[in-house]
PDB file of C-alpha atoms in Angstrom:
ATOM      1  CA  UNK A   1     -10.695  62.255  36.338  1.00 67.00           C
ATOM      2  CA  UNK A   2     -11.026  59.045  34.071  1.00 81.00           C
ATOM      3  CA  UNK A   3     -13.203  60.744  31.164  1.00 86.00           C
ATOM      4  CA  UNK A   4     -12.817  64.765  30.783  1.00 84.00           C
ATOM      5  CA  UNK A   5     -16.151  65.932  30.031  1.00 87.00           C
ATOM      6  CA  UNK A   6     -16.137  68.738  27.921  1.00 88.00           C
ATOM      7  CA  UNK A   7     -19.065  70.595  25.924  1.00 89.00           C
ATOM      8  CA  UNK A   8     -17.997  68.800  22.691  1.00 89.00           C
ATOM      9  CA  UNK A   9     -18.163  65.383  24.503  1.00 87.00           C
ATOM     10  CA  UNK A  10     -21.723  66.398  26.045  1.00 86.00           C
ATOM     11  CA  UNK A  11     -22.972  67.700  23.118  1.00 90.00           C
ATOM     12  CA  UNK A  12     -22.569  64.427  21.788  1.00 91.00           C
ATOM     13  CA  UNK A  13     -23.983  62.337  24.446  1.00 92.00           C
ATOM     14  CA  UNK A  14     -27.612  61.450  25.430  1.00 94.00           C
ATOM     15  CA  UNK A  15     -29.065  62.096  29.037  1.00 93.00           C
ATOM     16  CA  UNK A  16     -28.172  58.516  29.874  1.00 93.00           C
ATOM     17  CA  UNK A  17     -24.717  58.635  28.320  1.00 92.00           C
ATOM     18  CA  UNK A  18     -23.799  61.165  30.663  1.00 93.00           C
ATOM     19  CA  UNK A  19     -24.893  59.635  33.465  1.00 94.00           C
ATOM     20  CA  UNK A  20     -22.989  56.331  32.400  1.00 92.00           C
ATOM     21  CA  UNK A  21     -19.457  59.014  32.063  1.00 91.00           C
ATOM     22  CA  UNK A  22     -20.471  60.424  34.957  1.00 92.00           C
ATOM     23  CA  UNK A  23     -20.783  57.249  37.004  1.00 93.00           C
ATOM     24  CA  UNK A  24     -17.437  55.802  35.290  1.00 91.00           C
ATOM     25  CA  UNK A  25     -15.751  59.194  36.745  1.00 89.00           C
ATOM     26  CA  UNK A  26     -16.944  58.687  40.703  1.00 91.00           C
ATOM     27  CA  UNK A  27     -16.212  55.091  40.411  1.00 89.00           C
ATOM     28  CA  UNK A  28     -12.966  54.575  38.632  1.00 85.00           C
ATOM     29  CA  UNK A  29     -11.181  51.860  40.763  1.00 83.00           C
ATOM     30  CA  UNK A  30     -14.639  49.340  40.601  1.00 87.00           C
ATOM     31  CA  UNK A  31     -14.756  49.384  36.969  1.00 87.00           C
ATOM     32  CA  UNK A  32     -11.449  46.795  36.317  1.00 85.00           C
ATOM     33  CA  UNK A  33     -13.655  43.896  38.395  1.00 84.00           C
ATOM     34  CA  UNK A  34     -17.282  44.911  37.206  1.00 87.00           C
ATOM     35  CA  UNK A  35     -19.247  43.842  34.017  1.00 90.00           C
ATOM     36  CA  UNK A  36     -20.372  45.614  31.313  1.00 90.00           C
ATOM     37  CA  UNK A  37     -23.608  44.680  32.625  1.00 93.00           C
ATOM     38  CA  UNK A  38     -22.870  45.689  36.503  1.00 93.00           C
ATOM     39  CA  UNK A  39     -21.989  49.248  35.216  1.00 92.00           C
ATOM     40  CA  UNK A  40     -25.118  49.279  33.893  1.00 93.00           C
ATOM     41  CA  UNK A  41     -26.864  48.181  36.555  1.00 94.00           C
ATOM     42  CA  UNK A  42     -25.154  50.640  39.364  1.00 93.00           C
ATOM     43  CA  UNK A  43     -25.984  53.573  36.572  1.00 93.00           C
ATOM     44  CA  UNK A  44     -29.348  52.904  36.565  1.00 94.00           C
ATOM     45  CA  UNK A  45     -28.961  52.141  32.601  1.00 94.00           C
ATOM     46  CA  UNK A  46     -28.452  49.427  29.850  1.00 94.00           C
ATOM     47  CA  UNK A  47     -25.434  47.699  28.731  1.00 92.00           C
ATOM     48  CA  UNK A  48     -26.225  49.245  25.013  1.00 93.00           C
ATOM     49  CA  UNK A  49     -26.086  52.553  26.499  1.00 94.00           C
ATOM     50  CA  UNK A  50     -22.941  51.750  28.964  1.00 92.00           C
ATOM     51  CA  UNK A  51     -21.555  50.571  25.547  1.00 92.00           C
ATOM     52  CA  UNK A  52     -21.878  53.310  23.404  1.00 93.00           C
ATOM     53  CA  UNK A  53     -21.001  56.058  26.344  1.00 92.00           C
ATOM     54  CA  UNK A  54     -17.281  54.254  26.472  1.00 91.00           C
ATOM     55  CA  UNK A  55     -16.882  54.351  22.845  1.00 92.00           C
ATOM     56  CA  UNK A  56     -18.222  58.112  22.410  1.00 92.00           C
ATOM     57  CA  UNK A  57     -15.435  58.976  25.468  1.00 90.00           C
ATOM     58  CA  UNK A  58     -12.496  57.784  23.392  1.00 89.00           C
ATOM     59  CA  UNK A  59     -12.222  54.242  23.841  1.00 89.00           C
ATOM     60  CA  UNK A  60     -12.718  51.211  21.812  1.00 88.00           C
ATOM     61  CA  UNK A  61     -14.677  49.376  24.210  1.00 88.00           C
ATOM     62  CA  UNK A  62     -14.923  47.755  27.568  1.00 87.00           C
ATOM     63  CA  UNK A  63     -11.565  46.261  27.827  1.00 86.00           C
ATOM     64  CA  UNK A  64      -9.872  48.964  26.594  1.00 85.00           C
ATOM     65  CA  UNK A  65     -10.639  50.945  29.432  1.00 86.00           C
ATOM     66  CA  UNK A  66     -10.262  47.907  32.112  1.00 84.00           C
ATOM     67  CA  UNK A  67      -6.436  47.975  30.695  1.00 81.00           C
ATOM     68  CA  UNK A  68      -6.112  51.555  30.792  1.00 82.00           C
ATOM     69  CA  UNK A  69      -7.423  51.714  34.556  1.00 82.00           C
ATOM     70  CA  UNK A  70      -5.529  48.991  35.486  1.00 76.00           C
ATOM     71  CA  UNK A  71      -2.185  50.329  34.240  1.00 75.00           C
ATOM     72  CA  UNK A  72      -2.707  53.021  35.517  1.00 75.00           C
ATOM     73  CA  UNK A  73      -3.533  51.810  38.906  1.00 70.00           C
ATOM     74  CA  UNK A  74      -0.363  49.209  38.886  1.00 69.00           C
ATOM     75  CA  UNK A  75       1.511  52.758  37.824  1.00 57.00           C
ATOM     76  CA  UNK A  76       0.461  54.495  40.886  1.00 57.00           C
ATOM     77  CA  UNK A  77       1.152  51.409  42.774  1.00 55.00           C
ATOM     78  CA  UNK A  78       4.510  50.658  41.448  1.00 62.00           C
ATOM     79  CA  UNK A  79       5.279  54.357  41.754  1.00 66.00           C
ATOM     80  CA  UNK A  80       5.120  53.969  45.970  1.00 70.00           C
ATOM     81  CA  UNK A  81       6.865  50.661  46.250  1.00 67.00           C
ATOM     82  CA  UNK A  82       9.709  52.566  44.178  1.00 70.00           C
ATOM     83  CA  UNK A  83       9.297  55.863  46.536  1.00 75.00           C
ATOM     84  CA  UNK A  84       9.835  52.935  49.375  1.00 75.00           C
ATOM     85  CA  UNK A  85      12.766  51.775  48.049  1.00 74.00           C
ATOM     86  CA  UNK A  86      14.470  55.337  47.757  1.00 80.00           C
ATOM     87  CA  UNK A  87      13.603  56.040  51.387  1.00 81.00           C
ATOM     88  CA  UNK A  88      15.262  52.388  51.934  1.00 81.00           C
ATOM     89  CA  UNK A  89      18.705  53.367  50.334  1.00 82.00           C
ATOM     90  CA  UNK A  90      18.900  57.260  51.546  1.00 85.00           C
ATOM     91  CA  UNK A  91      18.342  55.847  55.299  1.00 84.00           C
ATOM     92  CA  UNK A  92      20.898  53.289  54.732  1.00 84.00           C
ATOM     93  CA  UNK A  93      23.212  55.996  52.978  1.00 88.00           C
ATOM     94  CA  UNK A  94      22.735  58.354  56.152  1.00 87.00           C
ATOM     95  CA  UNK A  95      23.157  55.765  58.492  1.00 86.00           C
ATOM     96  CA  UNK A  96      26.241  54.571  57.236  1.00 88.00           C
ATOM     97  CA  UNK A  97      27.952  58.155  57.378  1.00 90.00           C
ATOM     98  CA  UNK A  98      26.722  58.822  61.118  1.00 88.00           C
ATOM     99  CA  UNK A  99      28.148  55.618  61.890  1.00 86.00           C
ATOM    100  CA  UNK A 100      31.294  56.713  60.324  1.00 89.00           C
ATOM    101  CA  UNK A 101      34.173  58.232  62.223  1.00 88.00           C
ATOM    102  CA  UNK A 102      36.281  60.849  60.851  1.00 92.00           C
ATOM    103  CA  UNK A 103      39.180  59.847  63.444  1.00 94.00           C
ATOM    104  CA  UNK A 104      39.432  56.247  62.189  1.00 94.00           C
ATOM    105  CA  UNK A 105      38.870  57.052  58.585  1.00 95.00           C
ATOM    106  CA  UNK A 106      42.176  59.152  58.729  1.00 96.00           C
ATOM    107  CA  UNK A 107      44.014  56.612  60.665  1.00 97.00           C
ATOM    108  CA  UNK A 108      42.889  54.074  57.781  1.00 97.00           C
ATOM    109  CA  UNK A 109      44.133  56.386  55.158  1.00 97.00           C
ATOM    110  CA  UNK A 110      47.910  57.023  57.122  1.00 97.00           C
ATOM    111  CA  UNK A 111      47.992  52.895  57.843  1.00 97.00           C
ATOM    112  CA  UNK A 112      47.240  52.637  53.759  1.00 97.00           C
ATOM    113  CA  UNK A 113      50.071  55.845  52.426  1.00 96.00           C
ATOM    114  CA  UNK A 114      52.696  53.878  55.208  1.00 94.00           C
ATOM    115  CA  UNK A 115      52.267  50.522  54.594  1.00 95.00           C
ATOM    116  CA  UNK A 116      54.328  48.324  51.878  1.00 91.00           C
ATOM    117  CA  UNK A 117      51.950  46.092  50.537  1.00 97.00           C
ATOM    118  CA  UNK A 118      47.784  45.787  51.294  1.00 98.00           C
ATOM    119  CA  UNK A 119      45.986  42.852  50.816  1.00 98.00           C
ATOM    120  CA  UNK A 120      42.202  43.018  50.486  1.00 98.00           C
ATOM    121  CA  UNK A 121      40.308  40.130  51.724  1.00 97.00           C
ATOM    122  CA  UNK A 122      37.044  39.419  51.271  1.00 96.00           C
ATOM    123  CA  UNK A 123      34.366  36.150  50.282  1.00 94.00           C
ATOM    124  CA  UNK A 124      31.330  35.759  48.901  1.00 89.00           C
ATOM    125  CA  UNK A 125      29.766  38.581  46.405  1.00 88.00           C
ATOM    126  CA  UNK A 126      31.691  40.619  49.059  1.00 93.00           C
ATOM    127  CA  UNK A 127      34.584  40.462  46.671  1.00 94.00           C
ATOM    128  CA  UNK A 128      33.073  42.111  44.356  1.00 94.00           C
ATOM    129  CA  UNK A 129      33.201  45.488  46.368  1.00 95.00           C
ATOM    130  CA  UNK A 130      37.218  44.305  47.528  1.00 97.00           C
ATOM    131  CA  UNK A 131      37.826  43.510  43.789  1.00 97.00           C
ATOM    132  CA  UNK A 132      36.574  47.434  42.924  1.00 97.00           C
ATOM    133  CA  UNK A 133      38.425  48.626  46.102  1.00 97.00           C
ATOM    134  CA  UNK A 134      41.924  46.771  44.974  1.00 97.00           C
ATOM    135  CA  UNK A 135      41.855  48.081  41.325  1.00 97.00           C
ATOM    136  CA  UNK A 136      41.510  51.781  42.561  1.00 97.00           C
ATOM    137  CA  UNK A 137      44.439  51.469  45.114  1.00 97.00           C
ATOM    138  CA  UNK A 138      46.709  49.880  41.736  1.00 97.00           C
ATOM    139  CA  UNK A 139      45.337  52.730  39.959  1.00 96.00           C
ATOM    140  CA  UNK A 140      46.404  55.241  42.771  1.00 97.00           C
ATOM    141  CA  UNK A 141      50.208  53.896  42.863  1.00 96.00           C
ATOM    142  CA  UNK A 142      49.820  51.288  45.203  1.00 97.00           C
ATOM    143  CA  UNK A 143      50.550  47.588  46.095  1.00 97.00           C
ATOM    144  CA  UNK A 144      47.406  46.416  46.568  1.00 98.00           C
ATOM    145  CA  UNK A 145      46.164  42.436  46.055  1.00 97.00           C
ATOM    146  CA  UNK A 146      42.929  40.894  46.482  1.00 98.00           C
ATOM    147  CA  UNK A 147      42.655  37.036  48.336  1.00 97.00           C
ATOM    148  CA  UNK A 148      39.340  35.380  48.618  1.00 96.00           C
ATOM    149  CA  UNK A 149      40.059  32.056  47.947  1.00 96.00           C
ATOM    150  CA  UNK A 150      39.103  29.719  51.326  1.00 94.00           C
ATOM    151  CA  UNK A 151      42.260  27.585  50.935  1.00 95.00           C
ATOM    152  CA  UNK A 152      44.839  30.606  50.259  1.00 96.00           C
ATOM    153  CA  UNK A 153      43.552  32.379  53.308  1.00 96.00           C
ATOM    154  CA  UNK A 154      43.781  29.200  55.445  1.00 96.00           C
ATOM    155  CA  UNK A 155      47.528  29.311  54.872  1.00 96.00           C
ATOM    156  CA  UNK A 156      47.543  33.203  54.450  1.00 96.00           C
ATOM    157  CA  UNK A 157      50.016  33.418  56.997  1.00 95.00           C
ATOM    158  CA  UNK A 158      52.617  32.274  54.468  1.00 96.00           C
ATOM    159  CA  UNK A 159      51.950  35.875  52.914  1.00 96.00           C
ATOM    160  CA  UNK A 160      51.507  38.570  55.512  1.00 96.00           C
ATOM    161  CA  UNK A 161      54.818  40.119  56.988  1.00 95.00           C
ATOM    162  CA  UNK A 162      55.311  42.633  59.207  1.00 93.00           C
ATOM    163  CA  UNK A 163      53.949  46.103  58.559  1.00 90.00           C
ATOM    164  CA  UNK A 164      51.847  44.837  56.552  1.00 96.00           C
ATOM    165  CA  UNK A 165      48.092  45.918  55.747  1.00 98.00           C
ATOM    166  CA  UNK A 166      45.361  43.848  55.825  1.00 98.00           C
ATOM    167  CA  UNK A 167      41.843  45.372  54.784  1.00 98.00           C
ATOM    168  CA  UNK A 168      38.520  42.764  55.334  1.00 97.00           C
ATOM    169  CA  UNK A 169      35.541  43.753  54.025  1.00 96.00           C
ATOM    170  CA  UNK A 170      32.427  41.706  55.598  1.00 93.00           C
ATOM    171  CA  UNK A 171      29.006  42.397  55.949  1.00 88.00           C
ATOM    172  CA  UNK A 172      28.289  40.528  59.079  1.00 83.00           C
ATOM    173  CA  UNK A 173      31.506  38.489  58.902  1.00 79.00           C
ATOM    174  CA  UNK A 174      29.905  34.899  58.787  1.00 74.00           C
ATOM    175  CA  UNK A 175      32.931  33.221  57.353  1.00 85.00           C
ATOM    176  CA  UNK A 176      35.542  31.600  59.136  1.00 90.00           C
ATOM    177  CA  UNK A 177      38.648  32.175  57.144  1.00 94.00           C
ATOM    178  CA  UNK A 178      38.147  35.649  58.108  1.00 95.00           C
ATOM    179  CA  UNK A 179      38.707  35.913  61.530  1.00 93.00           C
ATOM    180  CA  UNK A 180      41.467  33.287  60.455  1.00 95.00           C
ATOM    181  CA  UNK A 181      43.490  35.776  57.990  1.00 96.00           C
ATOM    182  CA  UNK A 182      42.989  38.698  60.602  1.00 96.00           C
ATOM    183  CA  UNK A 183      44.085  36.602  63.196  1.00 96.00           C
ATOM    184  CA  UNK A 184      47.521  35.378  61.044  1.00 97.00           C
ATOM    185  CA  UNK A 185      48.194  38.994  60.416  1.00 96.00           C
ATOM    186  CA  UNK A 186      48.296  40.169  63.784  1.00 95.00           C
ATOM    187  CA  UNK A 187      51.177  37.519  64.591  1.00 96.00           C
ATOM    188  CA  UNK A 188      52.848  38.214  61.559  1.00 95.00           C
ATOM    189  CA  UNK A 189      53.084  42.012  62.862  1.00 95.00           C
ATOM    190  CA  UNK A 190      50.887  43.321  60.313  1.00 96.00           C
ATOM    191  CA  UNK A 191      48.090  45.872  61.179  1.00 97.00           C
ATOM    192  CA  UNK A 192      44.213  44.865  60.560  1.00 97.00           C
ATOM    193  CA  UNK A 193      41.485  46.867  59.488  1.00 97.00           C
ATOM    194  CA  UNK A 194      37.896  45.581  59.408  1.00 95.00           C
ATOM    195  CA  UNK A 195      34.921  46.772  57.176  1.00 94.00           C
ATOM    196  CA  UNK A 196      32.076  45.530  58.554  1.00 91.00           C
ATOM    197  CA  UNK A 197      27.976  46.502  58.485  1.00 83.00           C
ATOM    198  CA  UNK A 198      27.371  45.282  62.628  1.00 81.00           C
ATOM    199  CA  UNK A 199      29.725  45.409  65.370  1.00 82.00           C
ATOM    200  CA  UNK A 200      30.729  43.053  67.957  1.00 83.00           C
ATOM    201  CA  UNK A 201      31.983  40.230  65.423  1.00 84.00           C
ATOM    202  CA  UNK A 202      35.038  37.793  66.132  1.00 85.00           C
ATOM    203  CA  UNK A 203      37.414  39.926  63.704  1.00 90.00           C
ATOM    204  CA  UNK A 204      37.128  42.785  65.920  1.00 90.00           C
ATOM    205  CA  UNK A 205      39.467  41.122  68.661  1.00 91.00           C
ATOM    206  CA  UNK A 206      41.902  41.115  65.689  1.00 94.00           C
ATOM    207  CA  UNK A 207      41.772  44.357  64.311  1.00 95.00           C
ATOM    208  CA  UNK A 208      43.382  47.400  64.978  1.00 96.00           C
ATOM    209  CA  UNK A 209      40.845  49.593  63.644  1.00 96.00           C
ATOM    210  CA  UNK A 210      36.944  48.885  62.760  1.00 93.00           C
ATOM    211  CA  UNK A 211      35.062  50.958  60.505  1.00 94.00           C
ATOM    212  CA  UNK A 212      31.023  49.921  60.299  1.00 87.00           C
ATOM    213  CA  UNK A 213      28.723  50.747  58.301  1.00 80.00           C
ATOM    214  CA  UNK A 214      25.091  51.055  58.886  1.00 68.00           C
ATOM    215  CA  UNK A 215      23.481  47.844  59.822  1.00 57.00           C
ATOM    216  CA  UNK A 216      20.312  46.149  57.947  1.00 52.00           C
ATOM    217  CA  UNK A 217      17.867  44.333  59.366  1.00 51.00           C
ATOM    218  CA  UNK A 218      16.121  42.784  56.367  1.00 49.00           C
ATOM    219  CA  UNK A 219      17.465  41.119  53.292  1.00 52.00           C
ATOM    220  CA  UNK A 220      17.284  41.869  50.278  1.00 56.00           C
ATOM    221  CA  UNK A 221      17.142  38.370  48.251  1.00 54.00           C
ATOM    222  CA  UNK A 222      15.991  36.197  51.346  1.00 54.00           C
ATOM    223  CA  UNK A 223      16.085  32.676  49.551  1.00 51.00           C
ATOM    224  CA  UNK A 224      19.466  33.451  49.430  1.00 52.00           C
ATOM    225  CA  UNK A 225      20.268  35.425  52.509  1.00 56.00           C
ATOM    226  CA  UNK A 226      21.720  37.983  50.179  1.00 62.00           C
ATOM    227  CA  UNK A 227      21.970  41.445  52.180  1.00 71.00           C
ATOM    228  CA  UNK A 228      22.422  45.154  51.145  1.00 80.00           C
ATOM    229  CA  UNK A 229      26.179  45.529  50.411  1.00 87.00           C
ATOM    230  CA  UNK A 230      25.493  49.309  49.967  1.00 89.00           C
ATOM    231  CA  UNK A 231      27.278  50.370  53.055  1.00 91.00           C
ATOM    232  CA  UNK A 232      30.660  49.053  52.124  1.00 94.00           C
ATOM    233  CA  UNK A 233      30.380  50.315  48.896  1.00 94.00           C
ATOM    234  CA  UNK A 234      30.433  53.704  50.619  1.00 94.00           C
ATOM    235  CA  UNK A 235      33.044  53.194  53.508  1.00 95.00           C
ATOM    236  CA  UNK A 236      35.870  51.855  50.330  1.00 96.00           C
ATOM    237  CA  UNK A 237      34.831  55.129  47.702  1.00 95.00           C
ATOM    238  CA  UNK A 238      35.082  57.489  50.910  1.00 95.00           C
ATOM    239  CA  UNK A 239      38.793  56.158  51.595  1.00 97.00           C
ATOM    240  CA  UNK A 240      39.453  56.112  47.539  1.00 97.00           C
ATOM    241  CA  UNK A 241      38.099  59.493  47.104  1.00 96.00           C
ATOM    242  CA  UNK A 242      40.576  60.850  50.174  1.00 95.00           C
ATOM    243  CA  UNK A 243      43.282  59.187  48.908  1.00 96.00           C
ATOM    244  CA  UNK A 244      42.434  61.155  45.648  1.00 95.00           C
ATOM    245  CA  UNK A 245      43.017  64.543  47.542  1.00 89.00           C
TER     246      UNK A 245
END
């Protein structure tokens, strides 16, 4: 209810008045695009008497109670698109963990305790999540170096040696050099792991294992084809957090 009418407030208000607070109350969402002088007209009244009804209910006048409406309409309204966007992440959460095998999870984590040195390679604001990823490994006791620079992983296969560990994380692996690293680290002996949101990409045919996370179908920043990177954020903290056992 936009106005609470209690005795005091009808004590204080004329016949008309009342009709006015009573009209405001059963017609809440028209008041923000009618005129003082529509209100008046649709309560059988006069713009004096709409006038002085609003300002005996509390407010200072007319516009006053177009903001407060308003706001509060654009509350309820933001209050759903922000419910949306909840439902949004928790189905991308739980899709992400059914997607995720427990079997290749644990054959990541031996290939990581076993293996010499791991390099991390990612591109883009992928990095970011690699970058995260690294500095947790060299936190945990373990040789661990990041490469996303195009040119160093054209000519990655100066690096990798045998035994190796090579961890890619890609969304929908749309870069090149990816597929290129993966593919010098498999001659070089080295084993291949690929983080990835959809399946069926090139750096599969070069990996030895594939963990995916749950796929999106939208983007998030679309002028910049910017996509939810939410579901590699959880495949690298579920390996960090076992490691942490």
């Amino acid at each position: 209810m936009l106005i609470e009418v209690t005795e005091e407030l009808k004590a204080n208000l004329t016949a008309s008045e009342l009709q006015v607070v009573n009209w405001l109350n059963e017609n809440e969402e028209k008041i923000p695009d009618d005129s003082i002088n529509q209100i008046a007209e649709e309560s059988y009244t006069s713009p004096a008497t709409v006038s002085r009804a609003i300002r005996k209910a509390g407010f200072n006048g007319i516009a006053e109670l177009k903001y407060r409406i308003s706001a509060k309409m654009n509350y309820v309204a933001d209050e759903k698109v922000v419910n949306e966007i909840f439902n949004k992440t928790l189905t991308e959460c739980r899709k992400t963990i059914e997607a995720l095998d427990v079997e290749t999870i644990l054959r990541v984590i031996r290939y990581i305790k076993f293996s010499e040195k791991i390099y991390i390679v990612a591109r883009g604001t992928t990095k970011l999540i690699a970058r995260d990823f690294e500095f947790q490994l060299q936190m945990l006791g373990y040789n661990a170096y990041l490469l996303s620079d195009s040119q160093i992983l054209k000519v990655s296969y100066k690096l990798f040696k045998e035994d190796d560990l090579v961890i890619i994380f890609s969304v929908k692996n749309s870069t090149p050099e990816l597929a290129l690293a993966a593919k010098y680290a498999k001659e070089k002996g080295g084993r291949v792991v690929t983080c990835c949101c959809i399946s069926g990409t090139s750096l599969e045919q070069y990996s030895d294992l594939s963990v995916l996370g749950g796929a999106k179908n939208h983007n998030l920043i679309e002028e910049f084809s910017i996509v939810s990177r939410l579901p590699l954020h959880i495949i690298s903290q579920t390996l960090i957090d076992y490691l942490m056992l």
